[in-house]
């Protein structure tokens, strides 16, 4: 039995937790869903308005039996900037969002106060004290006491405004005790609904999306098929999840399935009671089961018809129909299994178990390598050691040369795609921008100048609350660049494990890289030092795999961030336009900036992406060379020592353990 403390010795990169992102509009039942999956009421649920603007992470507390909340706050300067912005009076939507925050903090009578009046309010000092540390930690062994304390940083109580701190919060991490089986290696992230974020939290929202290895799209079953919102979330985030991220699974979760009126369902589906599934069930349960089955079929069809062929292969998708209320209700019409909450819990348990098994295998293999090195001294007192070491050193040079050639081919491919993207962008960016603005501009420009100004004020990205997707001019400008690299980029950096066996996959080439492979193919009984080197290679590759994923995100996002940075002065000028005809002048200023900078900024985006790719190559090559040389040198130094230890039995036991974990 391997002690859990042993895992702390492993490379931290290989222990990064799996992140499951939970998307959905406010009121769709995300918090209730999480409470049901966790089996306890820890997160606020109900009509709390914009409280979902707070990004909430849930993970296991593995250290003690306390419930812990780590709260990250915005800065004093960021808060002052927020409450000063309504004074401009240009964007009613933005103003309403900020008023909502001011009322939550100060109370209902604060809505029409000026910044100076707010500063004279007693609560202003209280707010500054809250923000003074930048972070706050709440810890309690009593779950009820914990929920009450954390509530002020998460909830938006419309019935009792004033003294609610969620407007000051960037992110909350909640750590729950006694849930090792469920969340030891998993983080659940409740992401804000569309339009609920503000400027301060936009970047954090995008960062969290790119960290997700799995996504749950949550929607009320009554609206799951017809409501555009969840589908727009999915479509807008598909690049950040796939080529720009690390998502492998997308699950669509229909909530509130117990909210059913049988007569209405029978009428709408033109079914009789006898035609509904489940002869032994009561009418309501029959109708719930029938609607659940119908929703699953319809959503699966829509998921596949709405995604490109490339996306279908990239993500493994499933649909669940759940009822959080029925799961907790002992008198419910539904059995716990029919609420499908146990299915979601099983997903977490099985994922957690698979990560645990991988970590255990890695640890066993590393221990086996060390023992093999000890055993090599018993078997070979430097008789053939010099030849073995020389062969290993030769193989390092040989294998690195092959890997370098592969990287050079990929670099040229990426360069070619980016160059084509630059050409198309320079040629078409102005027309593409004008077409995009025409497609989203309402008739008569009614109110559009306010949205456009908010977009410019936020660096080219703004998601109005009532829109199903954001107004993202940077994404529009980068369209041709991404269109030209996406196909090759996915081949170089596949997300799905099944796609790693391609000729262009960097991960596949790393997996096949080995300085001892030839020994295993030609020698019936490999030298123990070869086993030691193999375990060092495995550990090294695991660490570099994490680097590949993170660097891939940097390469992909560098195109967007370069364009956004270049456009920033133009956005600022456009946002400053006021008075009659301001909309036309804002648009003109934006188009002029694009026209002036198009050659420079698209070429710079190309260079930045290629430089980031080259940095990845150099890091992998240098790390492999230095670490493997160190391992070979370590092997040589150990063979000059004598030992009386016989560890052959221990090696056999580790082999047996390793085999058990693979079955």
mmCIF file of N, CA and C in Angstrom, residues 143-270:
data_model
loop_
_atom_site.group_PDB
_atom_site.id
_atom_site.type_symbol
_atom_site.label_atom_id
_atom_site.label_comp_id
_atom_site.label_asym_id
_atom_site.label_seq_id
_atom_site.Cartn_x
_atom_site.Cartn_y
_atom_site.Cartn_z
ATOM 1 N N UNK A 143 -20.959 23.682 8.654
ATOM 2 C CA UNK A 143 -21.385 24.073 7.306
ATOM 3 C C UNK A 143 -22.409 25.195 7.286
ATOM 4 N N UNK A 144 -23.335 25.220 8.254
ATOM 5 C CA UNK A 144 -24.354 26.283 8.294
ATOM 6 C C UNK A 144 -23.710 27.637 8.564
ATOM 7 N N UNK A 145 -22.802 27.652 9.510
ATOM 8 C CA UNK A 145 -22.080 28.896 9.830
ATOM 9 C C UNK A 145 -21.249 29.354 8.632
ATOM 10 N N UNK A 146 -20.642 28.395 7.954
ATOM 11 C CA UNK A 146 -19.822 28.707 6.777
ATOM 12 C C UNK A 146 -20.672 29.326 5.666
ATOM 13 N N UNK A 147 -21.802 28.710 5.362
ATOM 14 C CA UNK A 147 -22.686 29.212 4.299
ATOM 15 C C UNK A 147 -23.145 30.625 4.612
ATOM 16 N N UNK A 148 -23.481 30.891 5.884
ATOM 17 C CA UNK A 148 -23.924 32.224 6.297
ATOM 18 C C UNK A 148 -22.817 33.260 6.109
ATOM 19 N N UNK A 149 -21.581 32.891 6.444
ATOM 20 C CA UNK A 149 -20.454 33.834 6.330
ATOM 21 C C UNK A 149 -20.084 34.120 4.880
ATOM 22 N N UNK A 150 -20.115 33.074 4.051
ATOM 23 C CA UNK A 150 -19.715 33.230 2.651
ATOM 24 C C UNK A 150 -20.805 33.931 1.839
ATOM 25 N N UNK A 151 -22.051 33.800 2.307
ATOM 26 C CA UNK A 151 -23.189 34.333 1.553
ATOM 27 C C UNK A 151 -23.032 35.786 1.141
ATOM 28 N N UNK A 152 -22.471 36.616 2.002
ATOM 29 C CA UNK A 152 -22.345 38.046 1.692
ATOM 30 C C UNK A 152 -21.408 38.314 0.518
ATOM 31 N N UNK A 153 -20.562 37.330 0.192
ATOM 32 C CA UNK A 153 -19.628 37.504 -0.920
ATOM 33 C C UNK A 153 -20.132 36.842 -2.203
ATOM 34 N N UNK A 154 -21.268 36.135 -2.113
ATOM 35 C CA UNK A 154 -21.810 35.445 -3.282
ATOM 36 C C UNK A 154 -23.218 35.896 -3.650
ATOM 37 N N UNK A 155 -24.043 36.184 -2.636
ATOM 38 C CA UNK A 155 -25.469 36.416 -2.863
ATOM 39 C C UNK A 155 -25.784 37.862 -3.215
ATOM 40 N N UNK A 156 -26.849 38.012 -4.001
ATOM 41 C CA UNK A 156 -27.407 39.325 -4.302
ATOM 42 C C UNK A 156 -28.849 39.309 -3.820
ATOM 43 N N UNK A 157 -29.078 39.847 -2.630
ATOM 44 C CA UNK A 157 -30.389 39.784 -1.997
ATOM 45 C C UNK A 157 -31.217 41.001 -2.386
ATOM 46 N N UNK A 158 -32.135 40.810 -3.333
ATOM 47 C CA UNK A 158 -32.964 41.914 -3.811
ATOM 48 C C UNK A 158 -33.895 42.433 -2.725
ATOM 49 N N UNK A 159 -34.313 41.566 -1.822
ATOM 50 C CA UNK A 159 -35.270 41.973 -0.790
ATOM 51 C C UNK A 159 -34.608 42.782 0.320
ATOM 52 N N UNK A 160 -33.298 42.681 0.433
ATOM 53 C CA UNK A 160 -32.598 43.361 1.519
ATOM 54 C C UNK A 160 -31.273 43.931 1.014
ATOM 55 N N UNK A 161 -31.313 44.952 0.144
ATOM 56 C CA UNK A 161 -30.074 45.487 -0.443
ATOM 57 C C UNK A 161 -29.220 46.205 0.596
ATOM 58 N N UNK A 162 -27.904 46.222 0.310
ATOM 59 C CA UNK A 162 -26.949 46.867 1.202
ATOM 60 C C UNK A 162 -26.173 45.860 2.020
ATOM 61 N N UNK A 163 -24.850 45.981 1.989
ATOM 62 C CA UNK A 163 -24.009 45.096 2.789
ATOM 63 C C UNK A 163 -23.673 43.773 2.130
ATOM 64 N N UNK A 164 -23.947 43.653 0.815
ATOM 65 C CA UNK A 164 -23.580 42.439 0.074
ATOM 66 C C UNK A 164 -22.325 42.722 -0.733
ATOM 67 N N UNK A 165 -21.310 41.876 -0.576
ATOM 68 C CA UNK A 165 -19.984 42.204 -1.096
ATOM 69 C C UNK A 165 -19.645 41.565 -2.436
ATOM 70 N N UNK A 166 -20.570 40.851 -3.071
ATOM 71 C CA UNK A 166 -20.223 40.174 -4.317
ATOM 72 C C UNK A 166 -19.697 41.124 -5.404
ATOM 73 N N UNK A 167 -20.108 42.423 -5.434
ATOM 74 C CA UNK A 167 -19.549 43.299 -6.475
ATOM 75 C C UNK A 167 -18.046 43.534 -6.337
ATOM 76 N N UNK A 168 -17.491 43.219 -5.178
ATOM 77 C CA UNK A 168 -16.060 43.441 -4.936
ATOM 78 C C UNK A 168 -15.224 42.192 -5.219
ATOM 79 N N UNK A 169 -15.894 41.115 -5.616
ATOM 80 C CA UNK A 169 -15.232 39.810 -5.718
ATOM 81 C C UNK A 169 -14.888 39.475 -7.163
ATOM 82 N N UNK A 170 -13.656 39.020 -7.372
ATOM 83 C CA UNK A 170 -13.244 38.469 -8.667
ATOM 84 C C UNK A 170 -13.574 36.988 -8.747
ATOM 85 N N UNK A 171 -13.194 36.268 -7.707
ATOM 86 C CA UNK A 171 -13.303 34.810 -7.740
ATOM 87 C C UNK A 171 -13.344 34.275 -6.317
ATOM 88 N N UNK A 172 -14.137 33.227 -6.102
ATOM 89 C CA UNK A 172 -14.200 32.549 -4.799
ATOM 90 C C UNK A 172 -13.838 31.079 -4.998
ATOM 91 N N UNK A 173 -12.920 30.582 -4.179
ATOM 92 C CA UNK A 173 -12.579 29.155 -4.176
ATOM 93 C C UNK A 173 -13.091 28.542 -2.889
ATOM 94 N N UNK A 174 -14.017 27.591 -3.026
ATOM 95 C CA UNK A 174 -14.599 26.916 -1.869
ATOM 96 C C UNK A 174 -13.994 25.517 -1.766
ATOM 97 N N UNK A 175 -13.465 25.195 -0.586
ATOM 98 C CA UNK A 175 -12.845 23.888 -0.353
ATOM 99 C C UNK A 175 -13.686 23.110 0.655
ATOM 100 N N UNK A 176 -14.077 21.896 0.241
ATOM 101 C CA UNK A 176 -15.024 21.100 1.013
ATOM 102 C C UNK A 176 -14.323 19.876 1.604
ATOM 103 N N UNK A 177 -14.535 19.612 2.903
ATOM 104 C CA UNK A 177 -13.909 18.428 3.506
ATOM 105 C C UNK A 177 -14.676 17.147 3.172
ATOM 106 N N UNK A 178 -14.019 16.033 3.398
ATOM 107 C CA UNK A 178 -14.657 14.709 3.291
ATOM 108 C C UNK A 178 -15.242 14.430 1.904
ATOM 109 N N UNK A 179 -14.564 14.864 0.863
ATOM 110 C CA UNK A 179 -15.048 14.554 -0.496
ATOM 111 C C UNK A 179 -13.884 14.128 -1.387
ATOM 112 N N UNK A 180 -12.945 13.402 -0.786
ATOM 113 C CA UNK A 180 -11.770 12.951 -1.526
ATOM 114 C C UNK A 180 -12.160 12.088 -2.723
ATOM 115 N N UNK A 181 -13.139 11.201 -2.542
ATOM 116 C CA UNK A 181 -13.549 10.294 -3.611
ATOM 117 C C UNK A 181 -14.103 11.063 -4.810
ATOM 118 N N UNK A 182 -14.717 12.220 -4.535
ATOM 119 C CA UNK A 182 -15.390 12.997 -5.580
ATOM 120 C C UNK A 182 -14.469 14.031 -6.225
ATOM 121 N N UNK A 183 -13.666 14.739 -5.413
ATOM 122 C CA UNK A 183 -12.974 15.931 -5.910
ATOM 123 C C UNK A 183 -11.482 15.995 -5.603
ATOM 124 N N UNK A 184 -10.861 14.880 -5.245
ATOM 125 C CA UNK A 184 -9.440 14.943 -4.883
ATOM 126 C C UNK A 184 -8.589 15.566 -5.996
ATOM 127 N N UNK A 185 -8.891 15.233 -7.237
ATOM 128 C CA UNK A 185 -8.087 15.723 -8.368
ATOM 129 C C UNK A 185 -8.922 16.546 -9.351
ATOM 130 N N UNK A 186 -10.060 17.080 -8.879
ATOM 131 C CA UNK A 186 -10.989 17.779 -9.764
ATOM 132 C C UNK A 186 -11.371 19.129 -9.172
ATOM 133 N N UNK A 187 -11.514 20.126 -10.040
ATOM 134 C CA UNK A 187 -12.037 21.442 -9.651
ATOM 135 C C UNK A 187 -13.292 21.716 -10.478
ATOM 136 N N UNK A 188 -14.393 22.054 -9.796
ATOM 137 C CA UNK A 188 -15.623 22.473 -10.478
ATOM 138 C C UNK A 188 -15.659 23.994 -10.504
ATOM 139 N N UNK A 189 -15.880 24.582 -11.677
ATOM 140 C CA UNK A 189 -15.879 26.037 -11.810
ATOM 141 C C UNK A 189 -17.237 26.498 -12.327
ATOM 142 N N UNK A 190 -17.963 27.225 -11.474
ATOM 143 C CA UNK A 190 -19.246 27.816 -11.857
ATOM 144 C C UNK A 190 -18.944 29.146 -12.527
ATOM 145 N N UNK A 191 -19.094 29.166 -13.864
ATOM 146 C CA UNK A 191 -18.758 30.369 -14.635
ATOM 147 C C UNK A 191 -19.981 31.260 -14.799
ATOM 148 N N UNK A 192 -19.795 32.584 -14.830
ATOM 149 C CA UNK A 192 -20.926 33.509 -14.933
ATOM 150 C C UNK A 192 -21.738 33.300 -16.195
ATOM 151 N N UNK A 193 -22.999 33.685 -16.122
ATOM 152 C CA UNK A 193 -23.857 33.649 -17.306
ATOM 153 C C UNK A 193 -23.463 34.721 -18.294
ATOM 154 N N UNK A 194 -23.988 34.639 -19.487
ATOM 155 C CA UNK A 194 -23.668 35.600 -20.536
ATOM 156 C C UNK A 194 -24.070 36.999 -20.100
ATOM 157 N N UNK A 195 -23.154 37.939 -20.282
ATOM 158 C CA UNK A 195 -23.450 39.326 -19.961
ATOM 159 C C UNK A 195 -23.371 39.654 -18.488
ATOM 160 N N UNK A 196 -23.070 38.670 -17.622
ATOM 161 C CA UNK A 196 -22.999 38.930 -16.190
ATOM 162 C C UNK A 196 -21.615 39.405 -15.762
ATOM 163 N N UNK A 197 -20.614 39.226 -16.620
ATOM 164 C CA UNK A 197 -19.255 39.672 -16.285
ATOM 165 C C UNK A 197 -19.106 41.163 -16.514
ATOM 166 N N UNK A 198 -18.142 41.760 -15.836
ATOM 167 C CA UNK A 198 -17.765 43.129 -16.139
ATOM 168 C C UNK A 198 -16.338 43.126 -16.668
ATOM 169 N N UNK A 199 -15.822 44.295 -16.959
ATOM 170 C CA UNK A 199 -14.509 44.403 -17.598
ATOM 171 C C UNK A 199 -13.415 43.734 -16.770
ATOM 172 N N UNK A 200 -13.473 43.905 -15.445
ATOM 173 C CA UNK A 200 -12.422 43.378 -14.575
ATOM 174 C C UNK A 200 -12.347 41.859 -14.659
ATOM 175 N N UNK A 201 -13.527 41.217 -14.826
ATOM 176 C CA UNK A 201 -13.585 39.759 -14.760
ATOM 177 C C UNK A 201 -13.533 39.082 -16.124
ATOM 178 N N UNK A 202 -13.591 39.854 -17.217
ATOM 179 C CA UNK A 202 -13.598 39.263 -18.563
ATOM 180 C C UNK A 202 -12.395 38.361 -18.806
ATOM 181 N N UNK A 203 -11.190 38.859 -18.489
ATOM 182 C CA UNK A 203 -9.971 38.085 -18.754
ATOM 183 C C UNK A 203 -9.920 36.818 -17.913
ATOM 184 N N UNK A 204 -10.385 36.917 -16.661
ATOM 185 C CA UNK A 204 -10.404 35.750 -15.788
ATOM 186 C C UNK A 204 -11.366 34.703 -16.339
ATOM 187 N N UNK A 205 -12.512 35.152 -16.868
ATOM 188 C CA UNK A 205 -13.512 34.265 -17.462
ATOM 189 C C UNK A 205 -12.887 33.484 -18.620
ATOM 190 N N UNK A 206 -12.177 34.200 -19.505
ATOM 191 C CA UNK A 206 -11.549 33.551 -20.662
ATOM 192 C C UNK A 206 -10.456 32.573 -20.225
ATOM 193 N N UNK A 207 -9.691 32.963 -19.204
ATOM 194 C CA UNK A 207 -8.631 32.089 -18.704
ATOM 195 C C UNK A 207 -9.201 30.782 -18.173
ATOM 196 N N UNK A 208 -10.290 30.881 -17.411
ATOM 197 C CA UNK A 208 -10.920 29.687 -16.846
ATOM 198 C C UNK A 208 -11.460 28.772 -17.941
ATOM 199 N N UNK A 209 -12.012 29.358 -19.007
ATOM 200 C CA UNK A 209 -12.521 28.555 -20.124
ATOM 201 C C UNK A 209 -11.399 27.709 -20.702
ATOM 202 N N UNK A 210 -10.232 28.323 -20.892
ATOM 203 C CA UNK A 210 -9.112 27.618 -21.519
ATOM 204 C C UNK A 210 -8.546 26.530 -20.622
ATOM 205 N N UNK A 211 -8.823 26.588 -19.316
ATOM 206 C CA UNK A 211 -8.339 25.565 -18.388
ATOM 207 C C UNK A 211 -9.234 24.336 -18.352
ATOM 208 N N UNK A 212 -10.444 24.445 -18.892
ATOM 209 C CA UNK A 212 -11.432 23.368 -18.746
ATOM 210 C C UNK A 212 -11.059 22.147 -19.584
ATOM 211 N N UNK A 213 -10.996 20.984 -18.929
ATOM 212 C CA UNK A 213 -10.830 19.732 -19.668
ATOM 213 C C UNK A 213 -12.189 19.122 -19.982
ATOM 214 N N UNK A 214 -13.224 19.647 -19.326
ATOM 215 C CA UNK A 214 -14.593 19.206 -19.573
ATOM 216 C C UNK A 214 -15.522 20.379 -19.314
ATOM 217 N N UNK A 215 -16.661 20.403 -20.010
ATOM 218 C CA UNK A 215 -17.624 21.502 -19.866
ATOM 219 C C UNK A 215 -19.027 20.937 -19.701
ATOM 220 N N UNK A 216 -19.773 21.496 -18.766
ATOM 221 C CA UNK A 216 -21.193 21.189 -18.616
ATOM 222 C C UNK A 216 -21.992 22.425 -19.019
ATOM 223 N N UNK A 217 -22.795 22.315 -20.064
ATOM 224 C CA UNK A 217 -23.695 23.396 -20.477
ATOM 225 C C UNK A 217 -25.034 23.151 -19.794
ATOM 226 N N UNK A 218 -25.475 24.092 -18.953
ATOM 227 C CA UNK A 218 -26.669 23.900 -18.135
ATOM 228 C C UNK A 218 -27.814 24.777 -18.650
ATOM 229 N N UNK A 219 -28.979 24.146 -18.840
ATOM 230 C CA UNK A 219 -30.152 24.886 -19.311
ATOM 231 C C UNK A 219 -31.422 24.237 -18.776
ATOM 232 N N UNK A 220 -32.412 25.057 -18.448
ATOM 233 C CA UNK A 220 -33.736 24.574 -18.048
ATOM 234 C C UNK A 220 -34.299 23.706 -19.170
ATOM 235 N N UNK A 221 -34.808 22.525 -18.839
ATOM 236 C CA UNK A 221 -35.278 21.583 -19.865
ATOM 237 C C UNK A 221 -36.370 22.179 -20.742
ATOM 238 N N UNK A 222 -37.143 23.116 -20.197
ATOM 239 C CA UNK A 222 -38.220 23.723 -20.984
ATOM 240 C C UNK A 222 -37.676 24.585 -22.113
ATOM 241 N N UNK A 223 -36.441 25.105 -21.924
ATOM 242 C CA UNK A 223 -35.861 26.012 -22.920
ATOM 243 C C UNK A 223 -34.615 25.439 -23.592
ATOM 244 N N UNK A 224 -34.229 24.242 -23.195
ATOM 245 C CA UNK A 224 -32.928 23.705 -23.614
ATOM 246 C C UNK A 224 -32.775 23.630 -25.125
ATOM 247 N N UNK A 225 -33.842 23.279 -25.840
ATOM 248 C CA UNK A 225 -33.752 23.125 -27.297
ATOM 249 C C UNK A 225 -33.949 24.451 -28.015
ATOM 250 N N UNK A 226 -34.915 25.243 -27.551
ATOM 251 C CA UNK A 226 -35.306 26.455 -28.294
ATOM 252 C C UNK A 226 -34.509 27.696 -27.903
ATOM 253 N N UNK A 227 -34.027 27.764 -26.662
ATOM 254 C CA UNK A 227 -33.302 28.948 -26.213
ATOM 255 C C UNK A 227 -31.943 29.034 -26.908
ATOM 256 N N UNK A 228 -31.648 30.179 -27.479
ATOM 257 C CA UNK A 228 -30.375 30.342 -28.198
ATOM 258 C C UNK A 228 -29.182 30.448 -27.262
ATOM 259 N N UNK A 229 -29.422 30.863 -26.029
ATOM 260 C CA UNK A 229 -28.321 31.216 -25.131
ATOM 261 C C UNK A 229 -27.289 30.104 -24.935
ATOM 262 N N UNK A 230 -27.684 28.872 -24.536
ATOM 263 C CA UNK A 230 -26.652 27.840 -24.330
ATOM 264 C C UNK A 230 -25.908 27.484 -25.605
ATOM 265 N N UNK A 231 -26.603 27.541 -26.737
ATOM 266 C CA UNK A 231 -25.965 27.206 -28.008
ATOM 267 C C UNK A 231 -24.982 28.289 -28.430
ATOM 268 N N UNK A 232 -25.331 29.545 -28.122
ATOM 269 C CA UNK A 232 -24.415 30.643 -28.443
ATOM 270 C C UNK A 232 -23.176 30.589 -27.553
ATOM 271 N N UNK A 233 -23.360 30.224 -26.281
ATOM 272 C CA UNK A 233 -22.208 30.054 -25.385
ATOM 273 C C UNK A 233 -21.263 29.013 -25.969
ATOM 274 N N UNK A 234 -21.842 27.881 -26.374
ATOM 275 C CA UNK A 234 -21.046 26.790 -26.924
ATOM 276 C C UNK A 234 -20.309 27.218 -28.182
ATOM 277 N N UNK A 235 -21.023 27.894 -29.084
ATOM 278 C CA UNK A 235 -20.419 28.299 -30.350
ATOM 279 C C UNK A 235 -19.331 29.348 -30.143
ATOM 280 N N UNK A 236 -19.608 30.307 -29.247
ATOM 281 C CA UNK A 236 -18.628 31.370 -29.025
ATOM 282 C C UNK A 236 -17.349 30.833 -28.381
ATOM 283 N N UNK A 237 -17.492 29.830 -27.502
ATOM 284 C CA UNK A 237 -16.342 29.339 -26.741
ATOM 285 C C UNK A 237 -15.613 28.192 -27.419
ATOM 286 N N UNK A 238 -16.105 27.727 -28.568
ATOM 287 C CA UNK A 238 -15.585 26.495 -29.150
ATOM 288 C C UNK A 238 -14.092 26.578 -29.444
ATOM 289 N N UNK A 239 -13.604 27.757 -29.870
ATOM 290 C CA UNK A 239 -12.167 27.898 -30.163
ATOM 291 C C UNK A 239 -11.348 27.961 -28.882
ATOM 292 N N UNK A 240 -11.873 28.656 -27.858
ATOM 293 C CA UNK A 240 -11.155 28.724 -26.588
ATOM 294 C C UNK A 240 -11.123 27.364 -25.901
ATOM 295 N N UNK A 241 -12.140 26.541 -26.147
ATOM 296 C CA UNK A 241 -12.189 25.216 -25.540
ATOM 297 C C UNK A 241 -11.297 24.223 -26.281
ATOM 298 N N UNK A 242 -11.278 24.314 -27.625
ATOM 299 C CA UNK A 242 -10.576 23.338 -28.452
ATOM 300 C C UNK A 242 -9.149 23.730 -28.765
ATOM 301 N N UNK A 243 -8.912 24.345 -29.946
ATOM 302 C CA UNK A 243 -7.530 24.677 -30.321
ATOM 303 C C UNK A 243 -6.852 25.625 -29.347
ATOM 304 N N UNK A 244 -7.644 26.514 -28.719
ATOM 305 C CA UNK A 244 -7.054 27.459 -27.771
ATOM 306 C C UNK A 244 -7.093 26.976 -26.338
ATOM 307 N N UNK A 245 -7.618 25.761 -26.110
ATOM 308 C CA UNK A 245 -7.742 25.247 -24.749
ATOM 309 C C UNK A 245 -7.393 23.776 -24.671
ATOM 310 N N UNK A 246 -8.075 23.057 -23.781
ATOM 311 C CA UNK A 246 -7.762 21.637 -23.589
ATOM 312 C C UNK A 246 -9.006 20.802 -23.314
ATOM 313 N N UNK A 247 -10.178 21.273 -23.779
ATOM 314 C CA UNK A 247 -11.427 20.576 -23.492
ATOM 315 C C UNK A 247 -11.556 19.298 -24.326
ATOM 316 N N UNK A 248 -11.951 18.200 -23.673
ATOM 317 C CA UNK A 248 -12.161 16.919 -24.353
ATOM 318 C C UNK A 248 -13.630 16.513 -24.359
ATOM 319 N N UNK A 249 -14.379 16.957 -23.350
ATOM 320 C CA UNK A 249 -15.761 16.506 -23.202
ATOM 321 C C UNK A 249 -16.695 17.700 -23.044
ATOM 322 N N UNK A 250 -17.837 17.649 -23.725
ATOM 323 C CA UNK A 250 -18.901 18.627 -23.534
ATOM 324 C C UNK A 250 -20.173 17.860 -23.189
ATOM 325 N N UNK A 251 -20.719 18.124 -22.010
ATOM 326 C CA UNK A 251 -21.972 17.506 -21.592
ATOM 327 C C UNK A 251 -23.057 18.576 -21.509
ATOM 328 N N UNK A 252 -24.202 18.290 -22.084
ATOM 329 C CA UNK A 252 -25.336 19.212 -22.053
ATOM 330 C C UNK A 252 -26.282 18.718 -20.964
ATOM 331 N N UNK A 253 -26.573 19.570 -19.972
ATOM 332 C CA UNK A 253 -27.366 19.150 -18.823
ATOM 333 C C UNK A 253 -28.672 19.934 -18.762
ATOM 334 N N UNK A 254 -29.778 19.225 -18.916
ATOM 335 C CA UNK A 254 -31.111 19.828 -18.792
ATOM 336 C C UNK A 254 -31.541 19.738 -17.329
ATOM 337 N N UNK A 255 -31.884 20.873 -16.728
ATOM 338 C CA UNK A 255 -32.251 20.915 -15.316
ATOM 339 C C UNK A 255 -33.765 21.057 -15.139
ATOM 340 N N UNK A 256 -34.184 20.952 -13.881
ATOM 341 C CA UNK A 256 -35.591 21.165 -13.473
ATOM 342 C C UNK A 256 -36.554 20.217 -14.186
ATOM 343 N N UNK A 257 -36.120 18.979 -14.363
ATOM 344 C CA UNK A 257 -36.962 18.022 -15.099
ATOM 345 C C UNK A 257 -38.217 17.641 -14.332
ATOM 346 N N UNK A 258 -38.235 17.853 -12.989
ATOM 347 C CA UNK A 258 -39.423 17.520 -12.202
ATOM 348 C C UNK A 258 -40.506 18.589 -12.307
ATOM 349 N N UNK A 259 -40.140 19.751 -12.887
ATOM 350 C CA UNK A 259 -41.127 20.829 -13.070
ATOM 351 C C UNK A 259 -42.001 20.473 -14.267
ATOM 352 N N UNK A 260 -43.049 19.711 -13.996
ATOM 353 C CA UNK A 260 -43.836 19.106 -15.075
ATOM 354 C C UNK A 260 -45.332 19.185 -14.775
ATOM 355 N N UNK A 261 -46.098 19.590 -15.790
ATOM 356 C CA UNK A 261 -47.558 19.519 -15.734
ATOM 357 C C UNK A 261 -47.988 18.475 -16.756
ATOM 358 N N UNK A 262 -48.373 17.283 -16.278
ATOM 359 C CA UNK A 262 -48.656 16.165 -17.189
ATOM 360 C C UNK A 262 -49.672 16.492 -18.280
ATOM 361 N N UNK A 263 -50.737 17.208 -17.931
ATOM 362 C CA UNK A 263 -51.782 17.508 -18.924
ATOM 363 C C UNK A 263 -51.213 18.316 -20.086
ATOM 364 N N UNK A 264 -50.370 19.285 -19.752
ATOM 365 C CA UNK A 264 -49.758 20.114 -20.805
ATOM 366 C C UNK A 264 -48.844 19.273 -21.689
ATOM 367 N N UNK A 265 -48.066 18.383 -21.069
ATOM 368 C CA UNK A 265 -47.141 17.550 -21.842
ATOM 369 C C UNK A 265 -47.905 16.617 -22.776
ATOM 370 N N UNK A 266 -48.935 15.979 -22.265
ATOM 371 C CA UNK A 266 -49.721 15.059 -23.095
ATOM 372 C C UNK A 266 -50.372 15.799 -24.255
ATOM 373 N N UNK A 267 -50.830 17.025 -23.964
ATOM 374 C CA UNK A 267 -51.470 17.816 -25.019
ATOM 375 C C UNK A 267 -50.456 18.239 -26.088
ATOM 376 N N UNK A 268 -49.288 18.678 -25.647
ATOM 377 C CA UNK A 268 -48.291 19.178 -26.604
ATOM 378 C C UNK A 268 -47.679 18.056 -27.446
ATOM 379 N N UNK A 269 -47.576 16.859 -26.869
ATOM 380 C CA UNK A 269 -46.975 15.734 -27.606
ATOM 381 C C UNK A 269 -48.020 14.874 -28.310
ATOM 382 N N UNK A 270 -49.332 15.206 -28.035
ATOM 383 C CA UNK A 270 -50.442 14.453 -28.649
ATOM 384 C C UNK A 270 -50.378 12.968 -28.281
#
